[in-house]
XYZ file of C-alpha atoms in Angstrom:
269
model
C 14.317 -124.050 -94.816
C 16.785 -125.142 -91.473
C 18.072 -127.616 -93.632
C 19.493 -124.778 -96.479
C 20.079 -122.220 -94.086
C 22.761 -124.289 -92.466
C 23.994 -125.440 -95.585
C 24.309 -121.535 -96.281
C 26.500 -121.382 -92.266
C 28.645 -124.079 -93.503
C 29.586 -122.498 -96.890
C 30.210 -119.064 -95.536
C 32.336 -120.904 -92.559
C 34.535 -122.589 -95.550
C 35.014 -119.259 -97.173
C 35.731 -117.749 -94.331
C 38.657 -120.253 -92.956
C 39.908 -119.854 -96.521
C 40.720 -116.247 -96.143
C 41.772 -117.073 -92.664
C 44.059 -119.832 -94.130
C 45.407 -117.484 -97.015
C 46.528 -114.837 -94.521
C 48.243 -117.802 -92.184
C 49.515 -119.400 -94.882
C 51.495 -116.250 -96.605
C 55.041 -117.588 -97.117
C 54.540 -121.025 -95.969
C 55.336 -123.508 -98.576
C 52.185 -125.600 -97.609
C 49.992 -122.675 -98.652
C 48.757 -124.140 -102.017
C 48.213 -127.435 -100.727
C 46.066 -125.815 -97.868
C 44.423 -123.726 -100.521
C 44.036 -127.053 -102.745
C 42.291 -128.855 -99.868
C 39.839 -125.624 -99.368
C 38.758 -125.815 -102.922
C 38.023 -129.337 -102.534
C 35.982 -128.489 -99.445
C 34.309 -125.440 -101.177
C 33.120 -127.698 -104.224
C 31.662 -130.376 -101.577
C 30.215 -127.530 -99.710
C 28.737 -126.382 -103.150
C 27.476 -129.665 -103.989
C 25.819 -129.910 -100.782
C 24.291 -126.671 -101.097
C 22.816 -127.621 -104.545
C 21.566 -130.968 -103.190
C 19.517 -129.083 -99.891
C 18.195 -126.779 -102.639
C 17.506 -129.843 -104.575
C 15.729 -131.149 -101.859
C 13.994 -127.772 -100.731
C 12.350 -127.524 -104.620
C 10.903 -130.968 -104.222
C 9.364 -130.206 -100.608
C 6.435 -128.335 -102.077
C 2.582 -129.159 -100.832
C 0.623 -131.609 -102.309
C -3.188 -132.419 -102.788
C -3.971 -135.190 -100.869
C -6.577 -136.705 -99.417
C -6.624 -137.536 -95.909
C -9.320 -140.122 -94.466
C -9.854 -140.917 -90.413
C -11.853 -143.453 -88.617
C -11.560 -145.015 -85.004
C -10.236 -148.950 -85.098
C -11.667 -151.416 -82.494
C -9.484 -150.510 -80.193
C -10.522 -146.851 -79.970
C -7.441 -145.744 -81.572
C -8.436 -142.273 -84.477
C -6.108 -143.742 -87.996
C -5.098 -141.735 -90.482
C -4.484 -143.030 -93.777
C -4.612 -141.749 -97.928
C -6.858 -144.559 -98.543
C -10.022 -145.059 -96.989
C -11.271 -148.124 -95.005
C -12.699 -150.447 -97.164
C -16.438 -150.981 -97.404
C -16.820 -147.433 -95.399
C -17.992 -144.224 -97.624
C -15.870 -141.227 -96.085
C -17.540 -138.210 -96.704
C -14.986 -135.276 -96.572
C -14.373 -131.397 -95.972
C -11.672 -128.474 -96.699
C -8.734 -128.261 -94.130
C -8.397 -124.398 -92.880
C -5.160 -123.099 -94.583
C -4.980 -125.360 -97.317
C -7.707 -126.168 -99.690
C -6.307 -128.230 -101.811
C -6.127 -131.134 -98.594
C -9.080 -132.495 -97.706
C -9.717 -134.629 -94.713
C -13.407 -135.979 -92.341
C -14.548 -133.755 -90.103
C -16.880 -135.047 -87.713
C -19.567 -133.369 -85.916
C -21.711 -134.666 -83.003
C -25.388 -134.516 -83.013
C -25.539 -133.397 -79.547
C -23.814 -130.187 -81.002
C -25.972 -129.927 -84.073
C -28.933 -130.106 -82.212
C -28.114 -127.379 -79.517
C -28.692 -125.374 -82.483
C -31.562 -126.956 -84.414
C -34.450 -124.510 -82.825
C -32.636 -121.644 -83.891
C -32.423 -122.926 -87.279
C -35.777 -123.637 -87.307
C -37.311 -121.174 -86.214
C -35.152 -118.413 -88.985
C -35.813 -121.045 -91.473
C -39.347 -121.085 -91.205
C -39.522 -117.156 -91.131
C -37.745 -116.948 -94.332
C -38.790 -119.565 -96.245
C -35.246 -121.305 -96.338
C -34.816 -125.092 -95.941
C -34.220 -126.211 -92.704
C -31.894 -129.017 -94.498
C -30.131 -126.053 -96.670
C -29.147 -123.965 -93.425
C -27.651 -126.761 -91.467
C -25.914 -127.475 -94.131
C -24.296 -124.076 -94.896
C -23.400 -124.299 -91.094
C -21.759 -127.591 -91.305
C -19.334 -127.119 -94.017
C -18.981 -123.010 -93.528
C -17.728 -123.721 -89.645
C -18.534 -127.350 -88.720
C -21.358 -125.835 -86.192
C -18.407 -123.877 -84.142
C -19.419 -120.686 -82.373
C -16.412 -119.381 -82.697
C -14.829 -120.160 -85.653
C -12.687 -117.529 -87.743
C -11.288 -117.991 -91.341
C -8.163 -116.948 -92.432
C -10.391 -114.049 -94.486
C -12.026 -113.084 -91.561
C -15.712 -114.667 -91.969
C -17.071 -115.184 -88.251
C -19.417 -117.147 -86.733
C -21.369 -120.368 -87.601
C -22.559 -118.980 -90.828
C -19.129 -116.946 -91.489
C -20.075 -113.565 -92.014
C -17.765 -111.249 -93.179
C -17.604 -107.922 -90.772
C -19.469 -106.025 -93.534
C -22.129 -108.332 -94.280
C -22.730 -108.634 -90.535
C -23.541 -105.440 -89.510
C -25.490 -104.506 -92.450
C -27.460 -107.257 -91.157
C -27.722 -105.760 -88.110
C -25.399 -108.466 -86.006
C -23.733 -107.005 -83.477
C -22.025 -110.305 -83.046
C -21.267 -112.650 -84.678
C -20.233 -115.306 -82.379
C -23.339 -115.057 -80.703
C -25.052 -118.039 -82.335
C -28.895 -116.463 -82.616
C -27.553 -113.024 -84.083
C -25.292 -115.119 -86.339
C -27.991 -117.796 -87.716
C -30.447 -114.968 -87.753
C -28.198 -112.822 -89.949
C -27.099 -115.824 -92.150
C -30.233 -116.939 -92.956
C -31.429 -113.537 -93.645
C -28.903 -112.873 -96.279
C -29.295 -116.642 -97.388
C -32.915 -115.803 -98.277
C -31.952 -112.457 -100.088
C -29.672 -114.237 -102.086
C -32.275 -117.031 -103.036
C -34.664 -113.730 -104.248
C -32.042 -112.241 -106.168
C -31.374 -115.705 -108.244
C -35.546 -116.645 -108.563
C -34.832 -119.828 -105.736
C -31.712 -120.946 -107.575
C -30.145 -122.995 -104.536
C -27.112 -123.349 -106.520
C -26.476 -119.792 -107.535
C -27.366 -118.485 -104.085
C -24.675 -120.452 -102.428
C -22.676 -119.705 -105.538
C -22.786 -115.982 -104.239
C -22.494 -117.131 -100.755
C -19.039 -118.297 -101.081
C -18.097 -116.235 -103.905
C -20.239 -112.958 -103.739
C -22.960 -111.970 -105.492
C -20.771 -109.826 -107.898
C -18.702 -113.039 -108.786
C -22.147 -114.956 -110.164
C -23.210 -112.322 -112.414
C -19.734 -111.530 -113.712
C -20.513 -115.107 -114.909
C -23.620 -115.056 -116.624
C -25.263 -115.806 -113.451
C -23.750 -119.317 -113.333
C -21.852 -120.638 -110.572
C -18.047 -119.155 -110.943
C -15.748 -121.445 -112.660
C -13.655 -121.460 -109.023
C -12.646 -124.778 -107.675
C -13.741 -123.785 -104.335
C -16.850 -122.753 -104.976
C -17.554 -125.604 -107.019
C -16.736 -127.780 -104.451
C -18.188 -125.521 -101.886
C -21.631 -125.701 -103.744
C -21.147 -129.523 -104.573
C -20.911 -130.436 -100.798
C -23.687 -128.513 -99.167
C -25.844 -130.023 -102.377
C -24.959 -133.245 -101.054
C -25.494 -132.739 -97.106
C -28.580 -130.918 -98.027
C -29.805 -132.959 -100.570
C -32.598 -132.045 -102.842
C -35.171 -129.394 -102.708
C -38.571 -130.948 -102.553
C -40.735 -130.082 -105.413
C -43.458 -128.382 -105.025
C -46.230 -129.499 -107.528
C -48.589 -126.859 -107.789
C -52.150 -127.831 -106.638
C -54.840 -127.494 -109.362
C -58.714 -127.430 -107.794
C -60.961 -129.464 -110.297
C -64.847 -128.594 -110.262
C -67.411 -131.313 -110.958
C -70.057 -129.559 -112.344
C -73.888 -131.423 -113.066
C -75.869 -130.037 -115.368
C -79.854 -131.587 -116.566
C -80.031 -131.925 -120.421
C -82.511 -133.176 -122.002
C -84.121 -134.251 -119.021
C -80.994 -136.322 -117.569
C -77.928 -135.838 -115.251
C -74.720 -134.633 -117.003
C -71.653 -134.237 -114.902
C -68.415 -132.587 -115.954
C -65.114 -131.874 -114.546
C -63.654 -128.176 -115.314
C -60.600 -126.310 -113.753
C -62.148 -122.962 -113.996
C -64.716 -122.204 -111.176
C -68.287 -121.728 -112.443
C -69.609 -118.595 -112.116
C -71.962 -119.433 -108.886
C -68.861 -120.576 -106.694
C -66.915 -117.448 -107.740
C-alpha cells in the first residue's frame, strides 16, 4: 500500500511539472521537446504504476502452515515444514484462520486450573478431558483472552451468554469455567450427549446446528474447531450398561436345578 501510494506522488509530481513546464515553456522553441521528454516520463511513470499495482494484486494472504520447535541450542525455529520425525499438533492464529501455527501451553498453567475443572465437571456430568479441551483451543488456558468477536474468558463467552449464566465476569476464571461448563452441559441435553453437535453449537450456535438438520454446520471453522477438541479430548468412554443376572435353584424331582435369569424372582423384588 506505501509502495502504490508513492507511485501515485510520483505520477501526480510528473503531471504536475508538465503543466508547470507548458506554462514556462510558452514561446520557447524547446517547448515540444520538453513536452516530448514529459510524455516519455509520464508513460514510465504509468508503467511503474501498473507494475506496483501488479505487485499489490499478487500480495494477497495465503494459507499456510506455520510449525515451531526449540533447536539444541535453545533457539524457537519457524519453518512451513515440520521437523522430521516430530508430530506437530497445531491451532488457529487470532485474525486469520486460514494460518495455522503450535501453540504451546505449560502444564504448570493447565493445572492451576484443573480443580476448577473438576470440580464443574463432576457437577454436570461433563468430561473432565472434554472441558480442558474446549479451554485449550477456545483461549489456550488465558484468563484474559478476547476474540476479535468479543468471546471472553477461558471458555469465551460471548457478553450475552455470560450473564444469562449469571457471570458477572468473565475473566474471573471460576465464574468463567463455571458458566462454560454450565452451558456446555445444556448443550450436551439439547443434542441427547452428542459431543460433536454440542461443540458444533458451541462454536457455531445452537441455531446454526439445527438450521442443519442437527449436523455439525458445513463451516470450515467449525469443522476444524470440532475436529481438534475431538482429538485433544479424545474419545468418550463407553458406558456399557450393567445387566444383574440371578442364579436361581430350584428342587425338581427331588434334585438341585440352578438357572440363570435377568429378571428378579419375585422373592428378591
Amino acid at each position: 500500500m506505501i509502495r502504490l501510494w508513492c507511485k501515485l506522488l510520483t505520477l501526480k509530481e510528473i503531471l504536475n511539472r508538465r503543466r508547470a513546464d507548458r506554462r514556462r515553456g510558452e514561446g520557447n522553441p524547446y517547448a515540444a521537446l520538453a513536452d516530448r521528454r514529459m510524455g516519455r516520463d509520464r508513460r514510465n511513470g504509468f508503467r511503474s504504476l501498473g507494475f506496483s499495482l501488479l505487485c499489490f494484486g499478487l500480495a494477497a494472504p495465503a494459507s499456510a502452515q506455520i510449525y515451531s520447535w526449540t533447536d539444541g541450542n535453545g533457539r524457537l525455529v519457524l519453518s512451513d515444514r515440520p521437523q522430521p520425525g516430530s508430530p506437530a499438533r497445531s491451532y488457529t492464529v487470532p485474525r486469520a484462520e486460514n494460518v495455522r501455527a503450535t501453540r504451546y501451553v505449560s502444564s504448570s498453567r493447565v493445572n492451576v486450573y484443573d480443580d476448577v475443572i473438576l470440580e464443574h465437571a463432576k457437577l454436570n456430568n461433563v468430561r473432565p478431558d472434554l472441558v480442558r479441551a474446549v479451554i485449550q483451543v477456545e483461549s489456550a488456558f488465558n484468563p484474559y483472552a478476547r476474540s476479535p468477536k468479543g468471546a471472553l474468558g477461558l471458555m469465551q463467552l460471548m457478553p450475552a451468554t455470560a450473564r444469562a449464566l449469571g457471570v458477572a465476569n468473565p475473566f474471573n476464571a471460576v465464574e468463567n469455567v463455571r458458566g462454560g461448563v454450565v452451558y456446555l452441559r445444556r448443550l450436551l441435553d439439547r443434542y441427547g450427549n452428542n459431543e460433536q453437535l454440542a461443540l458444533a453449537a458451541y462454536n457455531a450456535g445452537p441455531g446454526a446446528v439445527d438450521k442443519y438438520g442437527e449436523t455439525v454446520p458445513p463451516y470450515r471453522e467449525t469443522q476444524n474447531y470440532v475436529s481438534r477438541i475431538k482429538q485433544i479430548a479424545g474419545p468418550a468412554a463407553v458406558s456399557v450398561p450393567m445387566t444383574k443376572i440371578y442364579k436361581i435353584t430350584e428342587i425338581v424331582d427331588g434334585r438341585e436345578s440352578v438357572t440363570y435369569t435377568d429378571k428378579a424372582p419375585s422373592a428378591a423384588r
